Amino acid sequence: SVVTRPAGEVATGAARVRTGEERRAADDIGDIALRVAPDGNVLRIRDVATIRVEGADRGRAAFVGANPAMVIRVERGPEGDAIDIQARVADAAVAMRPSLPEGVTVDLVRTRADQISDRLMLMLDNALSGLVLVLLMLFLFLNGRIALWVAAGIPVAVLAAIAVMWLGGLTLNMISLFALILVLGVIVDDSIVVGEHADFRVRHMGEAPVVAAERAAVRMAGPVLASTITTVIAFLALAAIGGRFGDLIKDIPLTVMAVLLASLIECFLILPNHMAHALADSVKEKWYDAPSRFTNRQLDRFKIAVMKPLMRGVIVARYPVLAAAVLALAVQAALFLRGDVQFRFFNAPEQGSLSGNFAMLPGATRADTMAMMAEVQRAVDAVGAEFEAEYGVNPVAFVMAEVGGGSGRGLSGAATRDADLLGGISVEIINPDLRPYSANVFIAAVEAEVRRPPLLEELSFRGGRFGPGGSALSVDFYGADAAVLKTAAEALKARLAVFPEVSGLEDTLAYDKEELVLNLTPTGQAMGFSIDTLAADLRDMLGGIEAATYPDGPRSAAIQVELPEGELTADFLDRTQMRTVGQDGAAVYVPLADIVTVAQAAGFSSVVRENGLRVVTVSGDLAEDDAGRASEIQAALRAEIVPGVEQDFGVRARFSGQAEQEREFLSGATVAVFLALLGIYLCLAWIFASWTRPLVVMSVIPFGLVGAIFGHWYWGVALSMFSIVGIIGMSGIIVNDSIVLVSTIDDYAKKRGLIPAVVDAVADRLRPVLLTTLTTVLGLAPLLFERSSQAEFLKPTVVTLVFGLGFGMVLVLLVVPAITVVQADFGARFRALRRALRRRGDGRMRRAVGGATLAVVVLLMAVMGPVMAGGALPGWVVVVWPGLAALPVGIAALALVVLGAAVVTAGVWANGRRRRV
């Protein structure tokens, strides 16, 4: 009667036969006849059933306060513009408000485009500030015309990079803008080197402007090309990092590569022509060149009075200088090993929103869920009032509660739970920059305020976070049956609940309702019942029958035939009669209890298996406000809490969630570091046509960690994955000045001795080294002092580059010259050693050097063997040198290695010295 069906065609297809009527209204369905008696009485559906019409998704309901509410989610597609979409949604909301019924409002919540706009403006403001500082530094060291043309390369390179990004499908987002800021000061490095050298050739060598511009470009082509390629290689190595965090940072290497390649093209194809015109008037003094003239005069005096004598002293004391650099690296490494500098893999910036979800125990009703929802609403309002009294402003901006489903990410395993037992709440709080406390403090207060009824199974609050990070705390238990795993999960949650920094604890193994397992008795089998037909009949009785479905506008509708709720009581199995056919063919009804046995069993709504093993995951959130405290909790979780649960319940555990993502990221970062160093070495080997010269240039890379770790300690910032990104990028940038300096030393050494070449090269390259470093550092400086919470997660990269490159400048000017001379020392000593070993005489010296070397090697093996095997120094070493016991094992072992290397070096030097005498 409800659904029409085609029955065929007549009259050779001229007419179609269709049966049934489209009765879809409640009254029409009620008039459908079920049976017609011989006397004409009609039994209709409305005589035996109650008909009601229910809306779609009737199990889920939302409330703002006590008022019913609904949510319309608008999300952009992959090619959509979030800012434009939100503006259009806002216009649509404004247009429809006048036509709404009285009392109905439309509120736009979680308007992420506003936050996107704020973040983009934040990055643009910092970019402009950095650009101004870079320009001021250029005009302070270079005359106005040269500085102008060098600075002109910035917009050219940036615009060219944006065009390349557009062709490559990249977008302007927080990460790509951050990448542009990262290279804001690096962009001008190539132009600074070429422009400064052209100016040097005009002022000190008297060359014509056109000749100076041409020769400067040719002379610096190799070093500049090597500098650009090494920087590109270092950043491009970041593409080797896979996973979700690799996707997060993939815009950085692509953006940096586009900018630097554009800068390189501009430096050699555009700049030299402009430099030739700019240098033509460089001998004329202009009023606007007064700052650069003053700066360069003072710098020239500094080079003569300080830098050259200092370099002579560095060369004389080159071994102590290198020892001091190693000591500085060891001291900073000790800061990290001792825990003064923490490591927090990923600390996503918090959003101005949080969500709470709860689940009631089986046996609770929808009314119980509604009461729990009201309690959570009350707790949020109460905490908001408390914070308003304490801080002067209520942090709660919008609250919406739900029953029949969860909010935000939802509870683990919620898909298999009864929807009427689920509820949630979404809370929008004011911007993080407008409150002196984090969302974790608010969450902890709400959790403490909520009164938990006996029928509550689980309650979890989570703060909103940006980024791809998983749960901060996530532990998988396996290796036991479901009941034991559940007990272990509850034990872990109880042990973590004592930490106020931990919130949102939940597990994936939810309790199910009590199960009644039915089995046929021999009597039931003899009466013709089967377990399949019995299950089908009971399923129809308990779950209802879908009698018909039909289209209803844009959706589909269904007619459901169900028993009334009053029939589905606890004694249902005792009252139920099952129908069968008797021996005479008549229908016979027998009690269900006479044909089945009933067994009770408690179970779980779902059990997750991985590789055939039952697995339950316990997850939670960890406040990152205090990095030291968060590290302590993580350490206690790994060293004490989880091993204790494993021992108490006989289960096995592994760390998942963000810990698993961290392992994946660090594995990719290790590959990226190796590829970056290998690529840089091969590039330098090609440029210098030497296998050993690149080692001198690359020697500054590990010492860059001195400034990076010190910067994190001084700024109070924990090391993170963005610090690793900065370190990989720094490895390519920090060698740029070293490349130019070493190439200049090699060029000067062709016409003079090595030591005078080193002294003169450092003095001559002081200005470009200082200028390229300052422009890079100042380009990032505004982000370093940025207080907005939106930029906090980028600060580790900024700290790494600013302090690493700042200290790297000192390394380039002090350590690289020392290593250059030391390399020459070792070359001379090993050549002398080879000559000594080739001579038949002087066997005693050969034996002495060989014996000393062998003794030192054996000594180092005796020390490093126990260190590598057990992580501790041998007892005899501590007795001989008690001071080593106070140092971390790694630092102590490093000190012994340096000492051993010094002994071998001294022996080799003594042999070479004796042969010369």
Short mmCIF file of C-alpha atoms in Angstrom, two decimals, residues 371-538:
data_model
loop_
_atom_site.label_atom_id
_atom_site.label_comp_id
_atom_site.label_asym_id
_atom_site.label_seq_id
_atom_site.Cartn_x
_atom_site.Cartn_y
_atom_site.Cartn_z
CA ALA A 371 20.99 15.22 33.76
CA MET A 372 24.74 14.72 33.25
CA MET A 373 24.71 17.23 30.38
CA ALA A 374 23.03 19.79 32.64
CA GLU A 375 25.67 19.14 35.32
CA VAL A 376 28.52 19.76 32.87
CA GLN A 377 26.83 22.99 31.75
CA ARG A 378 26.51 24.09 35.37
CA ALA A 379 30.20 23.34 36.04
CA VAL A 380 31.33 25.40 33.04
CA ASP A 381 29.16 28.35 34.09
CA ALA A 382 30.39 28.11 37.70
CA VAL A 383 34.06 28.03 36.70
CA GLY A 384 33.51 30.93 34.29
CA ALA A 385 32.01 32.98 37.14
CA GLU A 386 34.96 32.08 39.42
CA PHE A 387 37.50 33.16 36.81
CA GLU A 388 35.57 36.37 36.20
CA ALA A 389 35.72 37.16 39.91
CA GLU A 390 39.46 36.44 40.00
CA TYR A 391 40.68 37.87 36.67
CA GLY A 392 37.98 40.44 35.89
CA VAL A 393 36.63 38.85 32.71
CA ASN A 394 34.57 35.72 32.08
CA PRO A 395 36.54 33.48 29.70
CA VAL A 396 33.44 31.63 28.45
CA ALA A 397 32.21 33.07 25.17
CA PHE A 398 29.88 30.32 23.93
CA VAL A 399 28.70 26.95 25.22
CA MET A 400 26.74 24.26 23.44
CA ALA A 401 25.95 20.83 24.91
CA GLU A 402 24.78 17.68 23.14
CA VAL A 403 23.21 14.32 23.93
CA GLY A 404 23.11 11.38 21.60
CA GLY A 405 26.65 11.98 20.43
CA GLY A 406 29.96 13.59 21.32
CA SER A 407 31.65 16.94 20.70
CA GLY A 408 34.95 17.56 19.01
CA ARG A 409 37.09 14.45 18.62
CA GLY A 410 34.66 12.34 20.70
CA LEU A 411 35.46 9.47 23.02
CA SER A 412 37.49 6.49 21.90
CA GLY A 413 35.17 3.68 20.85
CA ALA A 414 32.10 5.93 20.83
CA ALA A 415 30.92 4.44 17.52
CA THR A 416 29.96 1.18 19.23
CA ARG A 417 28.23 2.71 22.25
CA ASP A 418 24.53 3.36 22.67
CA ALA A 419 23.99 6.91 21.37
CA ASP A 420 21.55 7.74 24.19
CA LEU A 421 24.37 7.18 26.68
CA LEU A 422 26.72 9.68 25.03
CA GLY A 423 26.96 13.41 25.56
CA GLY A 424 29.36 16.26 25.08
CA ILE A 425 29.93 19.97 25.45
CA SER A 426 31.76 22.51 23.29
CA VAL A 427 33.11 25.62 24.96
CA GLU A 428 34.54 28.67 23.22
CA ILE A 429 36.78 30.78 25.44
CA ILE A 430 38.45 34.10 24.81
CA ASN A 431 41.65 34.42 22.83
CA PRO A 432 44.79 33.09 24.60
CA ASP A 433 46.42 36.51 24.32
CA LEU A 434 43.58 38.05 26.36
CA ARG A 435 43.96 35.84 29.44
CA PRO A 436 46.90 35.25 31.80
CA TYR A 437 46.27 31.50 32.04
CA SER A 438 46.17 28.61 29.60
CA ALA A 439 43.19 26.54 28.59
CA ASN A 440 44.63 23.67 30.65
CA VAL A 441 44.04 25.66 33.84
CA PHE A 442 40.42 26.23 32.87
CA ILE A 443 39.97 22.54 31.98
CA ALA A 444 41.42 21.41 35.30
CA ALA A 445 39.03 23.72 37.16
CA VAL A 446 36.02 22.40 35.20
CA GLU A 447 37.00 18.77 35.81
CA ALA A 448 37.30 19.47 39.53
CA GLU A 449 33.93 21.24 39.58
CA VAL A 450 31.91 18.50 37.84
CA ARG A 451 29.97 16.23 40.22
CA ARG A 452 30.20 12.66 38.95
CA PRO A 453 27.04 10.54 39.36
CA PRO A 454 27.28 6.76 39.99
CA LEU A 455 26.10 5.94 36.45
CA LEU A 456 28.92 7.93 34.79
CA GLU A 457 31.43 5.66 33.06
CA GLU A 458 33.86 8.13 31.50
CA LEU A 459 34.39 11.89 31.39
CA SER A 460 37.08 13.49 29.21
CA PHE A 461 37.94 17.15 28.59
CA ARG A 462 40.40 18.14 25.88
CA GLY A 463 41.75 21.52 24.90
CA GLY A 464 41.70 22.48 21.24
CA ARG A 465 45.08 22.36 19.51
CA PHE A 466 46.39 23.21 16.08
CA GLY A 467 48.51 20.81 14.14
CA PRO A 468 48.71 17.11 13.38
CA GLY A 469 49.92 15.89 16.77
CA GLY A 470 48.23 12.87 18.33
CA SER A 471 47.46 12.42 22.00
CA ALA A 472 50.28 13.65 24.22
CA LEU A 473 49.84 10.56 26.39
CA SER A 474 48.98 7.31 24.64
CA VAL A 475 49.79 3.79 25.83
CA ASP A 476 48.71 0.53 24.19
CA PHE A 477 48.22 -2.57 26.36
CA TYR A 478 48.15 -6.05 24.84
CA GLY A 479 48.99 -9.66 25.65
CA ALA A 480 46.01 -10.61 27.88
CA ASP A 481 42.26 -11.15 27.69
CA ALA A 482 39.87 -8.23 27.45
CA ALA A 483 38.95 -8.18 31.16
CA VAL A 484 42.60 -8.00 32.27
CA LEU A 485 43.39 -5.32 29.67
CA LYS A 486 40.44 -3.25 30.91
CA THR A 487 41.63 -3.59 34.51
CA ALA A 488 45.15 -2.54 33.51
CA ALA A 489 43.76 0.46 31.60
CA GLU A 490 41.72 1.58 34.61
CA ALA A 491 44.79 1.22 36.83
CA LEU A 492 46.87 3.38 34.51
CA LYS A 493 44.17 6.06 34.39
CA ALA A 494 43.98 6.06 38.18
CA ARG A 495 47.76 6.49 38.52
CA LEU A 496 47.83 9.32 35.99
CA ALA A 497 44.79 11.09 37.44
CA VAL A 498 46.85 12.24 40.45
CA PHE A 499 48.74 14.68 38.17
CA PRO A 500 46.78 17.94 37.74
CA GLU A 501 48.59 18.49 34.43
CA VAL A 502 46.93 15.39 32.93
CA SER A 503 43.39 15.63 31.55
CA GLY A 504 41.08 13.83 29.15
CA LEU A 505 41.98 10.30 30.25
CA GLU A 506 40.04 7.64 28.36
CA ASP A 507 40.44 4.17 26.92
CA THR A 508 39.16 2.33 23.84
CA LEU A 509 37.58 -0.62 25.69
CA ALA A 510 34.06 0.43 26.67
CA TYR A 511 31.79 -1.71 28.83
CA ASP A 512 28.78 -3.15 27.09
CA LYS A 513 25.36 -4.05 28.47
CA GLU A 514 24.89 -7.39 30.18
CA GLU A 515 24.47 -10.15 27.62
CA LEU A 516 21.81 -12.88 27.82
CA VAL A 517 22.99 -15.86 25.79
CA LEU A 518 20.16 -18.18 24.59
CA ASN A 519 20.58 -21.81 23.57
CA LEU A 520 17.86 -24.19 22.36
CA THR A 521 16.89 -27.07 24.60
CA PRO A 522 16.18 -30.56 23.23
CA THR A 523 12.48 -29.82 23.77
CA GLY A 524 12.70 -26.75 21.55
CA GLN A 525 14.50 -28.67 18.86
CA ALA A 526 11.84 -31.43 19.00
CA MET A 527 9.10 -28.82 18.57
CA GLY A 528 10.67 -27.64 15.28
CA PHE A 529 12.50 -24.51 16.43
CA SER A 530 15.93 -23.68 15.07
CA ILE A 531 18.45 -21.22 16.42
CA ASP A 532 18.37 -19.20 13.15
CA THR A 533 14.57 -18.74 13.07
CA LEU A 534 14.53 -18.05 16.80
CA ALA A 535 17.22 -15.34 16.41
CA ALA A 536 15.34 -13.76 13.50
CA ASP A 537 12.07 -13.65 15.42
CA LEU A 538 13.67 -12.17 18.53
#
